[in-house]
Amino acid sequence: MKFLCLPGAYGSAKNFAVQLGPFAKHMEDRGLATFAFTQGEHEAEPPLGWENYFGSRPLYRFLVAEEGDAFEVVRRVRHIPRGLSPEDTLRLFRPDEKHKDKDGSDYDWSPFRRAIDRVFQTIEDDPEIDGLIGYSEGAMVAACICAEENRRWEESGSPRRIQFAIFFAGTPPLVKDGDRYIAKLADEHGPVIRIPTFHVFGSNDPLVYSSVALFNSCDQDTAQLYDHGLGHLVPRDADNVEQLGDTLSDVITRINSDAAVAAADAEETVTRTETTTVTTTVTETTTTITAEGDLADAAIAAADEIVPISSPDTEPGRPSLSLSEPGSTHGSTAGTSAGSINLDLNDVADVFSKVSSE
């Protein structure tokens, strides 16, 4: 399985390859997966006080960075009442006026749509990609890709490229709804992602409710949770990497096996369709030949009616039929034995035409 990997905010393809390094190496060494890395198109500077936290420059985001305090949400989390569901917790951060910009105008979704389209294009450019890995903001974008593929599949039957997704510290996707995108939370809309998913989170992550809400938005028969016990990060320690590898080995092996069976079934269906087409063609040809044979018999019967002649050399009431080239002498008994009918090919054509019209 080949994964396209999407970094978090203020990340890059290069830095995420380092961040995910121990996990990726472990998976590659076990022959379970290969990895490709991408990044957002919007270059961004980290918040004040975090300049050296995110790695070497340049740094990027998939989404357009808003001005202001980038960690305001984290500070607000500390004041959230206990006992709320993950979905109700997320609703506390919804703006009062949905889909409006700060100045009250309709929100411009084009940058977000462009970010999603760029990831789709990256997938399209590499036919081997059949899985996604996302961290934080990258996990939200990966979830949006999965949800959009599911929407297209349900509405028009478009095949889904992504067979499996791994989310590190994820967030529920925004799903296309007309010209806008909305968060379809599980307690309101049910699952919006219906492929196998694996959700890695830390119980000490202040945003853990977001990871659980994403888990709830996925098919519960094929979604799995893994708690590494740390914070908002990708685990790199040997114990967690080993356990992740063991768990994912079973999941990926099963997915690959199911995909192989599905491919074999599809190939068998195509073969059956081609065989049916050939059989139908042969049957139609046989039917045509049989019909022409019946038409010949009908022509002879018609000739019986036209010239009812019998002779000792022929079966009573059944004259012999001989053909001559068009224009030759016919219609008389000259050179013809009694009880025979001498028709040129034009006469035969006329008889066939008469029978066909009847």
mmCIF file of C-alpha atoms in Angstrom:
data_model
loop_
_atom_site.group_PDB
_atom_site.id
_atom_site.type_symbol
_atom_site.label_atom_id
_atom_site.label_comp_id
_atom_site.label_asym_id
_atom_site.label_seq_id
_atom_site.Cartn_x
_atom_site.Cartn_y
_atom_site.Cartn_z
ATOM 1 C CA MET A 1 0.000 0.000 0.000
ATOM 2 C CA LYS A 2 1.282 3.472 -0.876
ATOM 3 C CA PHE A 3 0.355 6.362 1.414
ATOM 4 C CA LEU A 4 0.252 10.034 0.547
ATOM 5 C CA CYS A 5 1.291 11.891 3.714
ATOM 6 C CA LEU A 6 -0.094 15.328 4.627
ATOM 7 C CA PRO A 7 1.652 17.396 7.345
ATOM 8 C CA GLY A 8 0.071 19.583 9.965
ATOM 9 C CA ALA A 9 -0.078 23.371 9.988
ATOM 10 C CA TYR A 10 3.337 25.065 9.771
ATOM 11 C CA GLY A 11 4.795 21.888 8.323
ATOM 12 C CA SER A 12 6.369 20.815 5.061
ATOM 13 C CA ALA A 13 6.850 17.611 3.102
ATOM 14 C CA LYS A 14 10.512 17.560 4.129
ATOM 15 C CA ASN A 15 9.869 18.092 7.838
ATOM 16 C CA PHE A 16 6.977 15.630 7.943
ATOM 17 C CA ALA A 17 9.193 12.941 6.412
ATOM 18 C CA VAL A 18 11.482 13.432 9.433
ATOM 19 C CA GLN A 19 8.569 13.618 11.888
ATOM 20 C CA LEU A 20 7.037 10.407 10.541
ATOM 21 C CA GLY A 21 10.459 8.820 9.969
ATOM 22 C CA PRO A 22 10.549 6.057 12.638
ATOM 23 C CA PHE A 23 7.018 4.924 11.823
ATOM 24 C CA ALA A 24 7.572 5.034 8.044
ATOM 25 C CA LYS A 25 10.875 3.131 8.268
ATOM 26 C CA HIS A 26 9.306 0.464 10.458
ATOM 27 C CA MET A 27 6.419 -0.013 8.004
ATOM 28 C CA GLU A 28 8.745 -0.110 4.995
ATOM 29 C CA ASP A 29 11.096 -2.603 6.679
ATOM 30 C CA ARG A 30 8.142 -4.921 7.238
ATOM 31 C CA GLY A 31 7.068 -4.573 3.628
ATOM 32 C CA LEU A 32 3.711 -3.083 4.629
ATOM 33 C CA ALA A 33 3.786 0.305 2.936
ATOM 34 C CA THR A 34 5.615 2.951 0.962
ATOM 35 C CA PHE A 35 5.225 6.703 1.410
ATOM 36 C CA ALA A 36 4.996 9.907 -0.623
ATOM 37 C CA PHE A 37 4.869 13.377 0.947
ATOM 38 C CA THR A 38 3.111 16.593 -0.024
ATOM 39 C CA GLN A 39 2.431 19.972 1.592
ATOM 40 C CA GLY A 40 0.131 22.988 1.443
ATOM 41 C CA GLU A 41 0.681 25.870 -0.961
ATOM 42 C CA HIS A 42 0.397 28.722 1.538
ATOM 43 C CA GLU A 43 3.740 29.672 3.080
ATOM 44 C CA ALA A 44 3.275 30.637 6.724
ATOM 45 C CA GLU A 45 5.263 31.800 9.725
ATOM 46 C CA PRO A 46 4.711 30.116 13.118
ATOM 47 C CA PRO A 47 3.007 32.026 15.926
ATOM 48 C CA LEU A 48 5.081 34.262 18.173
ATOM 49 C CA GLY A 49 7.052 32.188 20.657
ATOM 50 C CA TRP A 50 6.954 29.058 18.498
ATOM 51 C CA GLU A 51 9.435 30.125 15.846
ATOM 52 C CA ASN A 52 11.794 27.192 16.419
ATOM 53 C CA TYR A 53 9.223 24.503 17.193
ATOM 54 C CA PHE A 54 8.120 23.414 13.714
ATOM 55 C CA GLY A 55 11.452 22.764 12.022
ATOM 56 C CA SER A 56 13.375 24.320 9.177
ATOM 57 C CA ARG A 57 11.878 26.895 6.821
ATOM 58 C CA PRO A 58 9.967 27.272 4.586
ATOM 59 C CA LEU A 59 6.785 26.189 6.361
ATOM 60 C CA TYR A 60 3.344 25.792 4.816
ATOM 61 C CA ARG A 61 -0.350 25.379 5.471
ATOM 62 C CA PHE A 62 -3.058 23.762 3.382
ATOM 63 C CA LEU A 63 -5.553 26.368 4.587
ATOM 64 C CA VAL A 64 -5.253 30.128 4.439
ATOM 65 C CA ALA A 65 -3.869 31.316 7.777
ATOM 66 C CA GLU A 66 -5.998 33.890 9.552
ATOM 67 C CA GLU A 67 -4.469 36.772 11.435
ATOM 68 C CA GLY A 68 -4.649 36.650 15.197
ATOM 69 C CA ASP A 69 -3.852 34.169 17.952
ATOM 70 C CA ALA A 70 -3.231 30.770 16.365
ATOM 71 C CA PHE A 71 -3.544 28.992 19.734
ATOM 72 C CA GLU A 72 -6.700 30.709 20.952
ATOM 73 C CA VAL A 73 -8.656 27.473 20.503
ATOM 74 C CA VAL A 74 -6.226 25.556 22.713
ATOM 75 C CA ARG A 75 -6.588 28.121 25.499
ATOM 76 C CA ARG A 76 -10.379 28.082 25.207
ATOM 77 C CA VAL A 77 -10.379 24.282 25.566
ATOM 78 C CA ARG A 78 -9.252 24.644 29.175
ATOM 79 C CA HIS A 79 -12.562 26.303 30.028
ATOM 80 C CA ILE A 80 -14.812 23.764 28.307
ATOM 81 C CA PRO A 81 -17.364 22.170 30.706
ATOM 82 C CA ARG A 82 -16.654 18.530 31.443
ATOM 83 C CA GLY A 83 -19.016 15.778 30.354
ATOM 84 C CA LEU A 84 -19.810 17.098 26.878
ATOM 85 C CA SER A 85 -19.740 14.754 23.913
ATOM 86 C CA PRO A 86 -16.982 15.297 21.329
ATOM 87 C CA GLU A 87 -19.574 16.691 18.909
ATOM 88 C CA ASP A 88 -21.048 19.113 21.460
ATOM 89 C CA THR A 89 -17.544 20.269 22.328
ATOM 90 C CA LEU A 90 -16.835 21.083 18.688
ATOM 91 C CA ARG A 91 -20.102 23.002 18.432
ATOM 92 C CA LEU A 92 -18.810 25.438 21.064
ATOM 93 C CA PHE A 93 -16.306 26.669 18.475
ATOM 94 C CA ARG A 94 -18.822 27.202 15.692
ATOM 95 C CA PRO A 95 -19.291 30.846 14.736
ATOM 96 C CA ASP A 96 -22.734 32.225 15.531
ATOM 97 C CA GLU A 97 -23.252 33.320 11.915
ATOM 98 C CA LYS A 98 -22.497 30.245 9.839
ATOM 99 C CA HIS A 99 -20.510 30.558 6.632
ATOM 100 C CA LYS A 100 -19.895 34.293 7.096
ATOM 101 C CA ASP A 101 -16.564 36.049 6.958
ATOM 102 C CA LYS A 102 -15.472 38.456 9.688
ATOM 103 C CA ASP A 103 -16.927 41.411 7.799
ATOM 104 C CA GLY A 104 -20.310 39.659 7.521
ATOM 105 C CA SER A 105 -19.962 38.760 3.851
ATOM 106 C CA ASP A 106 -20.420 35.242 2.531
ATOM 107 C CA TYR A 107 -17.368 33.143 3.226
ATOM 108 C CA ASP A 108 -15.088 32.566 0.234
ATOM 109 C CA TRP A 109 -14.626 28.812 -0.063
ATOM 110 C CA SER A 110 -12.407 28.967 -3.153
ATOM 111 C CA PRO A 111 -9.059 28.684 -1.268
ATOM 112 C CA PHE A 112 -10.322 25.651 0.619
ATOM 113 C CA ARG A 113 -11.703 24.099 -2.556
ATOM 114 C CA ARG A 114 -8.387 24.733 -4.294
ATOM 115 C CA ALA A 115 -6.495 23.023 -1.456
ATOM 116 C CA ILE A 116 -8.692 19.921 -1.759
ATOM 117 C CA ASP A 117 -8.375 19.911 -5.551
ATOM 118 C CA ARG A 118 -4.565 20.095 -5.311
ATOM 119 C CA VAL A 119 -4.477 16.983 -3.133
ATOM 120 C CA PHE A 120 -6.835 15.183 -5.522
ATOM 121 C CA GLN A 121 -4.506 16.112 -8.386
ATOM 122 C CA THR A 122 -1.503 14.731 -6.491
ATOM 123 C CA ILE A 123 -3.379 11.448 -6.040
ATOM 124 C CA GLU A 124 -4.377 11.429 -9.703
ATOM 125 C CA ASP A 125 -0.747 11.942 -10.784
ATOM 126 C CA ASP A 126 0.416 8.822 -8.921
ATOM 127 C CA PRO A 127 -1.742 5.757 -9.712
ATOM 128 C CA GLU A 128 -0.017 3.730 -6.963
ATOM 129 C CA ILE A 129 -1.427 5.873 -4.137
ATOM 130 C CA ASP A 130 -4.277 4.076 -2.388
ATOM 131 C CA GLY A 131 -3.910 5.326 1.198
ATOM 132 C CA LEU A 132 -3.682 8.607 3.137
ATOM 133 C CA ILE A 133 -1.839 9.623 6.295
ATOM 134 C CA GLY A 134 -2.558 12.999 7.836
ATOM 135 C CA TYR A 135 -1.451 14.806 10.967
ATOM 136 C CA SER A 136 -3.499 17.598 12.601
ATOM 137 C CA GLU A 137 -4.462 20.024 9.793
ATOM 138 C CA GLY A 138 -3.250 17.439 7.264
ATOM 139 C CA ALA A 139 -5.511 14.854 8.916
ATOM 140 C CA MET A 140 -8.492 17.159 8.474
ATOM 141 C CA VAL A 141 -7.648 17.628 4.778
ATOM 142 C CA ALA A 142 -7.183 13.847 4.389
ATOM 143 C CA ALA A 143 -10.575 13.303 6.017
ATOM 144 C CA CYS A 144 -12.100 15.806 3.568
ATOM 145 C CA ILE A 145 -10.647 13.816 0.661
ATOM 146 C CA CYS A 146 -12.152 10.584 2.024
ATOM 147 C CA ALA A 147 -15.539 12.210 2.652
ATOM 148 C CA GLU A 148 -15.594 13.781 -0.828
ATOM 149 C CA GLU A 149 -14.742 10.456 -2.476
ATOM 150 C CA ASN A 150 -17.547 8.858 -0.486
ATOM 151 C CA ARG A 151 -19.988 11.587 -1.570
ATOM 152 C CA ARG A 152 -19.077 11.092 -5.247
ATOM 153 C CA TRP A 153 -19.339 7.327 -4.879
ATOM 154 C CA GLU A 154 -22.815 7.539 -3.338
ATOM 155 C CA GLU A 155 -24.141 10.145 -5.781
ATOM 156 C CA SER A 156 -22.653 8.976 -9.076
ATOM 157 C CA GLY A 157 -20.893 5.657 -8.450
ATOM 158 C CA SER A 158 -17.425 7.127 -9.027
ATOM 159 C CA PRO A 159 -14.779 4.632 -7.847
ATOM 160 C CA ARG A 160 -12.838 5.526 -4.716
ATOM 161 C CA ARG A 161 -9.044 5.678 -5.020
ATOM 162 C CA ILE A 162 -8.363 5.754 -1.287
ATOM 163 C CA GLN A 163 -8.788 2.364 0.376
ATOM 164 C CA PHE A 164 -7.415 3.167 3.851
ATOM 165 C CA ALA A 165 -6.619 6.277 5.912
ATOM 166 C CA ILE A 166 -4.531 6.840 9.054
ATOM 167 C CA PHE A 167 -5.269 9.993 11.051
ATOM 168 C CA PHE A 168 -2.882 11.369 13.688
ATOM 169 C CA ALA A 169 -4.664 13.912 15.940
ATOM 170 C CA GLY A 170 -7.416 14.411 13.386
ATOM 171 C CA THR A 171 -10.495 16.577 12.978
ATOM 172 C CA PRO A 172 -13.881 15.819 11.364
ATOM 173 C CA PRO A 173 -14.050 16.706 7.657
ATOM 174 C CA LEU A 174 -15.851 19.541 5.991
ATOM 175 C CA VAL A 175 -18.209 18.028 3.421
ATOM 176 C CA LYS A 176 -19.348 19.719 0.211
ATOM 177 C CA ASP A 177 -22.930 20.966 0.443
ATOM 178 C CA GLY A 178 -23.854 22.950 -2.661
ATOM 179 C CA ASP A 179 -21.402 25.833 -3.004
ATOM 180 C CA ARG A 180 -20.191 25.606 0.582
ATOM 181 C CA TYR A 181 -18.643 23.095 2.965
ATOM 182 C CA ILE A 182 -20.101 22.101 6.312
ATOM 183 C CA ALA A 183 -19.000 19.956 9.235
ATOM 184 C CA LYS A 184 -21.292 16.930 9.206
ATOM 185 C CA LEU A 185 -20.913 15.551 12.719
ATOM 186 C CA ALA A 186 -21.816 11.964 13.455
ATOM 187 C CA ASP A 187 -24.680 12.635 15.874
ATOM 188 C CA GLU A 188 -26.416 14.710 13.197
ATOM 189 C CA HIS A 189 -25.481 13.002 9.931
ATOM 190 C CA GLY A 190 -24.009 9.590 10.743
ATOM 191 C CA PRO A 191 -20.824 8.312 9.082
ATOM 192 C CA VAL A 192 -19.471 10.358 6.172
ATOM 193 C CA ILE A 193 -16.354 8.206 5.614
ATOM 194 C CA ARG A 194 -17.003 4.576 4.694
ATOM 195 C CA ILE A 195 -13.551 3.070 4.175
ATOM 196 C CA PRO A 196 -11.337 1.419 6.804
ATOM 197 C CA THR A 197 -9.700 4.066 9.007
ATOM 198 C CA PHE A 198 -7.158 4.087 11.846
ATOM 199 C CA HIS A 199 -7.216 6.906 14.397
ATOM 200 C CA VAL A 200 -4.087 7.651 16.444
ATOM 201 C CA PHE A 201 -4.477 10.121 19.309
ATOM 202 C CA GLY A 202 -3.029 10.938 22.713
ATOM 203 C CA SER A 203 -5.120 11.031 25.866
ATOM 204 C CA ASN A 204 -3.101 14.078 26.979
ATOM 205 C CA ASP A 205 -3.910 16.031 23.818
ATOM 206 C CA PRO A 206 -6.059 19.075 24.727
ATOM 207 C CA LEU A 207 -7.794 18.561 21.366
ATOM 208 C CA VAL A 208 -8.512 14.872 21.912
ATOM 209 C CA TYR A 209 -12.269 15.458 21.541
ATOM 210 C CA SER A 210 -11.627 16.388 17.905
ATOM 211 C CA SER A 211 -9.899 13.052 17.195
ATOM 212 C CA VAL A 212 -12.783 11.143 18.754
ATOM 213 C CA ALA A 213 -15.339 13.154 16.765
ATOM 214 C CA LEU A 214 -13.491 12.183 13.558
ATOM 215 C CA PHE A 215 -13.548 8.532 14.657
ATOM 216 C CA ASN A 216 -17.310 8.809 15.194
ATOM 217 C CA SER A 217 -17.711 10.200 11.642
ATOM 218 C CA CYS A 218 -16.251 7.035 10.121
ATOM 219 C CA ASP A 219 -17.723 3.596 9.485
ATOM 220 C CA GLN A 220 -17.759 2.043 12.943
ATOM 221 C CA ASP A 221 -17.382 -1.480 11.579
ATOM 222 C CA THR A 222 -13.963 -0.703 10.101
ATOM 223 C CA ALA A 223 -12.644 2.216 12.206
ATOM 224 C CA GLN A 224 -10.065 1.618 14.953
ATOM 225 C CA LEU A 225 -8.652 3.793 17.751
ATOM 226 C CA TYR A 226 -5.114 3.803 19.130
ATOM 227 C CA ASP A 227 -4.158 5.878 22.183
ATOM 228 C CA HIS A 228 -0.404 6.455 22.467
ATOM 229 C CA GLY A 229 -0.903 8.221 25.806
ATOM 230 C CA LEU A 230 0.954 11.398 24.811
ATOM 231 C CA GLY A 231 -0.097 14.792 23.465
ATOM 232 C CA HIS A 232 -0.818 16.379 20.080
ATOM 233 C CA LEU A 233 1.951 14.662 18.153
ATOM 234 C CA VAL A 234 3.083 11.749 15.981
ATOM 235 C CA PRO A 235 4.613 9.101 18.276
ATOM 236 C CA ARG A 236 8.266 8.292 17.499
ATOM 237 C CA ASP A 237 9.256 6.102 20.443
ATOM 238 C CA ALA A 238 10.129 2.466 19.745
ATOM 239 C CA ASP A 239 7.306 0.945 21.812
ATOM 240 C CA ASN A 240 4.509 2.884 20.114
ATOM 241 C CA VAL A 241 6.023 2.425 16.659
ATOM 242 C CA GLU A 242 6.268 -1.341 17.206
ATOM 243 C CA GLN A 243 2.699 -1.602 18.469
ATOM 244 C CA LEU A 244 1.391 0.515 15.617
ATOM 245 C CA GLY A 245 3.236 -1.697 13.143
ATOM 246 C CA ASP A 246 1.800 -4.891 14.651
ATOM 247 C CA THR A 247 -1.749 -3.572 14.579
ATOM 248 C CA LEU A 248 -1.528 -2.067 11.112
ATOM 249 C CA SER A 249 0.071 -5.224 9.727
ATOM 250 C CA ASP A 250 -3.177 -7.105 10.282
ATOM 251 C CA VAL A 251 -5.310 -4.244 8.953
ATOM 252 C CA ILE A 252 -3.290 -3.660 5.778
ATOM 253 C CA THR A 253 -2.969 -7.385 5.053
ATOM 254 C CA ARG A 254 -6.750 -7.759 5.299
ATOM 255 C CA ILE A 255 -7.368 -4.714 3.088
ATOM 256 C CA ASN A 256 -4.914 -5.958 0.454
ATOM 257 C CA SER A 257 -6.554 -9.390 0.531
ATOM 258 C CA ASP A 258 -10.037 -7.899 0.128
ATOM 259 C CA ALA A 259 -8.786 -5.712 -2.731
ATOM 260 C CA ALA A 260 -7.288 -8.749 -4.496
ATOM 261 C CA VAL A 261 -10.568 -10.664 -4.187
ATOM 262 C CA ALA A 262 -12.521 -7.656 -5.483
ATOM 263 C CA ALA A 263 -10.147 -7.312 -8.446
ATOM 264 C CA ALA A 264 -10.499 -11.027 -9.254
ATOM 265 C CA ASP A 265 -14.292 -10.766 -9.068
ATOM 266 C CA ALA A 266 -14.249 -7.738 -11.355
ATOM 267 C CA GLU A 267 -12.037 -9.555 -13.866
ATOM 268 C CA GLU A 268 -14.328 -12.589 -13.779
ATOM 269 C CA THR A 269 -17.331 -10.340 -14.372
ATOM 270 C CA VAL A 270 -15.625 -8.795 -17.412
ATOM 271 C CA THR A 271 -14.753 -12.274 -18.739
ATOM 272 C CA ARG A 272 -18.341 -13.449 -18.300
ATOM 273 C CA THR A 273 -19.608 -10.355 -20.094
ATOM 274 C CA GLU A 274 -17.256 -10.946 -23.018
ATOM 275 C CA THR A 275 -18.262 -14.635 -23.184
ATOM 276 C CA THR A 276 -21.933 -13.706 -23.146
ATOM 277 C CA THR A 277 -21.319 -11.253 -25.982
ATOM 278 C CA VAL A 278 -19.566 -13.901 -28.079
ATOM 279 C CA THR A 279 -22.302 -16.467 -27.356
ATOM 280 C CA THR A 280 -24.985 -13.971 -28.287
ATOM 281 C CA THR A 281 -23.202 -13.204 -31.561
ATOM 282 C CA VAL A 282 -22.895 -16.885 -32.412
ATOM 283 C CA THR A 283 -26.547 -17.461 -31.547
ATOM 284 C CA GLU A 284 -27.635 -14.574 -33.728
ATOM 285 C CA THR A 285 -25.526 -15.925 -36.605
ATOM 286 C CA THR A 286 -27.037 -19.407 -36.202
ATOM 287 C CA THR A 287 -30.502 -17.927 -36.117
ATOM 288 C CA THR A 288 -29.796 -16.037 -39.340
ATOM 289 C CA ILE A 289 -28.565 -19.176 -41.076
ATOM 290 C CA THR A 290 -31.605 -21.143 -39.915
ATOM 291 C CA ALA A 291 -33.919 -18.397 -41.126
ATOM 292 C CA GLU A 292 -32.272 -18.415 -44.536
ATOM 293 C CA GLY A 293 -32.710 -22.227 -44.699
ATOM 294 C CA ASP A 294 -36.384 -21.841 -43.881
ATOM 295 C CA LEU A 295 -36.655 -19.188 -46.571
ATOM 296 C CA ALA A 296 -35.154 -21.551 -49.174
ATOM 297 C CA ASP A 297 -37.695 -24.226 -48.280
ATOM 298 C CA ALA A 298 -40.428 -21.650 -48.568
ATOM 299 C CA ALA A 299 -39.137 -20.658 -51.998
ATOM 300 C CA ILE A 300 -39.305 -24.256 -53.174
ATOM 301 C CA ALA A 301 -42.830 -24.599 -51.793
ATOM 302 C CA ALA A 302 -43.803 -21.445 -53.630
ATOM 303 C CA ALA A 303 -42.361 -22.909 -56.823
ATOM 304 C CA ASP A 304 -44.551 -26.003 -56.257
ATOM 305 C CA GLU A 305 -47.575 -23.735 -56.209
ATOM 306 C CA ILE A 306 -46.517 -21.804 -59.279
ATOM 307 C CA VAL A 307 -45.696 -24.828 -61.481
ATOM 308 C CA PRO A 308 -47.430 -27.976 -60.198
ATOM 309 C CA ILE A 309 -45.762 -30.526 -62.474
ATOM 310 C CA SER A 310 -45.045 -34.176 -61.836
ATOM 311 C CA SER A 311 -43.318 -36.841 -63.902
ATOM 312 C CA PRO A 312 -42.347 -40.448 -63.502
ATOM 313 C CA ASP A 313 -38.798 -39.315 -62.726
ATOM 314 C CA THR A 314 -39.821 -37.102 -59.848
ATOM 315 C CA GLU A 315 -41.756 -37.405 -56.698
ATOM 316 C CA PRO A 316 -45.472 -36.844 -57.446
ATOM 317 C CA GLY A 317 -46.322 -33.183 -57.013
ATOM 318 C CA ARG A 318 -42.661 -32.340 -56.325
ATOM 319 C CA PRO A 319 -40.813 -31.055 -59.386
ATOM 320 C CA SER A 320 -37.045 -30.908 -59.536
ATOM 321 C CA LEU A 321 -35.571 -27.414 -59.384
ATOM 322 C CA SER A 322 -32.586 -26.306 -61.433
ATOM 323 C CA LEU A 323 -31.049 -22.863 -61.756
ATOM 324 C CA SER A 324 -29.641 -21.120 -64.771
ATOM 325 C CA GLU A 325 -27.789 -17.862 -65.256
ATOM 326 C CA PRO A 326 -29.898 -14.751 -65.801
ATOM 327 C CA GLY A 327 -30.868 -14.274 -69.425
ATOM 328 C CA SER A 328 -30.732 -17.966 -70.380
ATOM 329 C CA THR A 329 -33.719 -19.714 -72.025
ATOM 330 C CA HIS A 330 -36.344 -20.750 -69.531
ATOM 331 C CA GLY A 331 -40.069 -21.007 -69.129
ATOM 332 C CA SER A 332 -40.368 -23.768 -71.826
ATOM 333 C CA THR A 333 -39.773 -27.474 -71.967
ATOM 334 C CA ALA A 334 -37.030 -27.182 -74.570
ATOM 335 C CA GLY A 335 -33.982 -29.008 -73.293
ATOM 336 C CA THR A 336 -35.702 -29.778 -70.020
ATOM 337 C CA SER A 337 -37.014 -33.072 -68.850
ATOM 338 C CA ALA A 338 -40.654 -33.361 -67.941
ATOM 339 C CA GLY A 339 -41.350 -32.625 -64.299
ATOM 340 C CA SER A 340 -38.423 -30.183 -63.899
ATOM 341 C CA ILE A 341 -38.490 -26.437 -63.458
ATOM 342 C CA ASN A 342 -35.759 -24.360 -64.999
ATOM 343 C CA LEU A 343 -35.502 -20.944 -63.204
ATOM 344 C CA ASP A 344 -32.793 -18.396 -63.667
ATOM 345 C CA LEU A 345 -31.338 -16.601 -60.625
ATOM 346 C CA ASN A 346 -33.598 -13.600 -61.152
ATOM 347 C CA ASP A 347 -36.597 -15.877 -60.767
ATOM 348 C CA VAL A 348 -35.203 -17.191 -57.482
ATOM 349 C CA ALA A 349 -34.735 -13.639 -56.253
ATOM 350 C CA ASP A 350 -38.346 -12.870 -57.152
ATOM 351 C CA VAL A 351 -39.557 -15.929 -55.267
ATOM 352 C CA PHE A 352 -37.535 -15.019 -52.165
ATOM 353 C CA SER A 353 -38.927 -11.511 -52.374
ATOM 354 C CA LYS A 354 -42.467 -12.854 -52.605
ATOM 355 C CA VAL A 355 -42.003 -15.179 -49.601
ATOM 356 C CA SER A 356 -40.354 -12.481 -47.528
ATOM 357 C CA SER A 357 -43.191 -10.051 -48.177
ATOM 358 C CA GLU A 358 -45.755 -12.631 -47.128
#
